[in-house]
GROMACS .gro file of C-alpha atoms in nm:
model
   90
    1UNK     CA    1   1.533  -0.591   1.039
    2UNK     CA    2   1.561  -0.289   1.281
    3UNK     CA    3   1.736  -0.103   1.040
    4UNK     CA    4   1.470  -0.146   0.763
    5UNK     CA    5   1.249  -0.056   1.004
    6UNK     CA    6   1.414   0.232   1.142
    7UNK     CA    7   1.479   0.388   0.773
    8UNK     CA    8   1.126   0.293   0.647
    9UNK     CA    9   0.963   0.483   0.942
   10UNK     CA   10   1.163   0.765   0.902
   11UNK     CA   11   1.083   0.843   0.514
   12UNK     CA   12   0.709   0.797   0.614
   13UNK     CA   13   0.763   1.053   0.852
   14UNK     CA   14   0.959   1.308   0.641
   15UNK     CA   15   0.672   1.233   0.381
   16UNK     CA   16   0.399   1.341   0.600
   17UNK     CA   17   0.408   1.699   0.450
   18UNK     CA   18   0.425   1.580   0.114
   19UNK     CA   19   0.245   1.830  -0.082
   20UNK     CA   20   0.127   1.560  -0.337
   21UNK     CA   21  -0.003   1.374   0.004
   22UNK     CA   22  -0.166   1.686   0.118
   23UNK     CA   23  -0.340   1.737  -0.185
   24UNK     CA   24  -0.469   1.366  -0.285
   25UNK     CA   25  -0.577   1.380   0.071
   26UNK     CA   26  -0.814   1.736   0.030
   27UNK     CA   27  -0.935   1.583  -0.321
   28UNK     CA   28  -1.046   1.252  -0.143
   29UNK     CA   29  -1.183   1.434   0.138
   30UNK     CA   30  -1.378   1.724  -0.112
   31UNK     CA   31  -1.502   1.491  -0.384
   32UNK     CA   32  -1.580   1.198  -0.189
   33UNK     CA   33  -1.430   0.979  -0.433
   34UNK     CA   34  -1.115   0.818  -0.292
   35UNK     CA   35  -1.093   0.510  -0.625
   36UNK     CA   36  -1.077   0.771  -0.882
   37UNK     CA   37  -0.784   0.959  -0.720
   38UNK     CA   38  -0.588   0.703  -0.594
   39UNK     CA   39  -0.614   0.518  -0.961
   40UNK     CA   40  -0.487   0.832  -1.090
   41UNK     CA   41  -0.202   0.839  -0.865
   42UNK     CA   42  -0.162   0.510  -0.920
   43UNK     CA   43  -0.152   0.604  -1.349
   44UNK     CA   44   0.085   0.931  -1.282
   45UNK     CA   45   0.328   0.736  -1.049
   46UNK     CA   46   0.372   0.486  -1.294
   47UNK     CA   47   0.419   0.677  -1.618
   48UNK     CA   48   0.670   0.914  -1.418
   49UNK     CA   49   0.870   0.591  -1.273
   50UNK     CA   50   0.880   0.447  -1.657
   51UNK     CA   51   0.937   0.754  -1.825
   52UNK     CA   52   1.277   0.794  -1.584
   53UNK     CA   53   1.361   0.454  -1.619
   54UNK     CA   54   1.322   0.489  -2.003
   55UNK     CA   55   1.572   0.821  -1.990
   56UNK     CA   56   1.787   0.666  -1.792
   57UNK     CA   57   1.874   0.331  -1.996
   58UNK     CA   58   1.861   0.605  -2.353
   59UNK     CA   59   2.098   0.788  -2.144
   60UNK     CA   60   2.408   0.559  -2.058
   61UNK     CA   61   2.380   0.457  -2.440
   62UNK     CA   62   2.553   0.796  -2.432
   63UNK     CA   63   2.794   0.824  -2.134
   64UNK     CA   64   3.039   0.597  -1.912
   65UNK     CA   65   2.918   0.489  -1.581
   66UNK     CA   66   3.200   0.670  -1.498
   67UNK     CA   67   3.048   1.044  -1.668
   68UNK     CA   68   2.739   0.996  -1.483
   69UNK     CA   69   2.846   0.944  -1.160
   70UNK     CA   70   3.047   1.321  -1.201
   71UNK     CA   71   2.779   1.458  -1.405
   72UNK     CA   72   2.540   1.344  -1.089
   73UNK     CA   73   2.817   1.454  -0.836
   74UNK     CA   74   2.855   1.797  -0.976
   75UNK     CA   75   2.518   1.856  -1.057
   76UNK     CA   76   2.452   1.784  -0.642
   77UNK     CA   77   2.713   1.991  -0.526
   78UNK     CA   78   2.555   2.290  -0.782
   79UNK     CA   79   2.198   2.262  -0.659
   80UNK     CA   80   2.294   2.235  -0.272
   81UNK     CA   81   2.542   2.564  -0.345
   82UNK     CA   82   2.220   2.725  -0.494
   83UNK     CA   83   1.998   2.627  -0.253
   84UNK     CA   84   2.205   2.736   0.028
   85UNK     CA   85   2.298   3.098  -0.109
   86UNK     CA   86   1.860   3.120  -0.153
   87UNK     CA   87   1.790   3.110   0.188
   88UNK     CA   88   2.100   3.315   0.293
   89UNK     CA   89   1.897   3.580   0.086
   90UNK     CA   90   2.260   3.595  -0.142
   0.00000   0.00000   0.00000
């Protein structure tokens, strides 16, 4: 149990800045109407989760478990390479 609770409060933490956060927050706060947002979070959240689910199972019809897991490893080694020469300014 501590570590669930250790890992859950520190993801709510690092999602404090969220930008999406941030901005449902201001929309709440300027429009006064809290349902209507959340309910469209609520819409958007869902159709994103389904839509990924849904490209992931049309995926694998296509590739070994084995192809995905270097397709995924390579493809997190490239982005971290990029990221890091970005904020060297390289």
């Amino acid at each position: 149990m501590e570590a669930f609770l250790v890992s859950t409060s520190t993801v709510a933490l690092a999602e404090i800045g969220d930008k999406t956060q941030l901005l449902s927050l201001f929309l709440a706060a300027r429009f006064r109407a809290p349902i209507p947002i959340i309910f469209g979070i609520l819409v958007a959240t869902l159709l994103n989760h389904g839509l990924s689910a849904w490209l992931g199972v049309w995926i694998t019809e296509f590739i070994s478990p084995q192809t995905g897991r270097l397709l995924i490893g390579i493809s997190s080694v490239s982005y971290t390479h990029l990221r890091a020469h970005e904020t060297r300014g390289n």
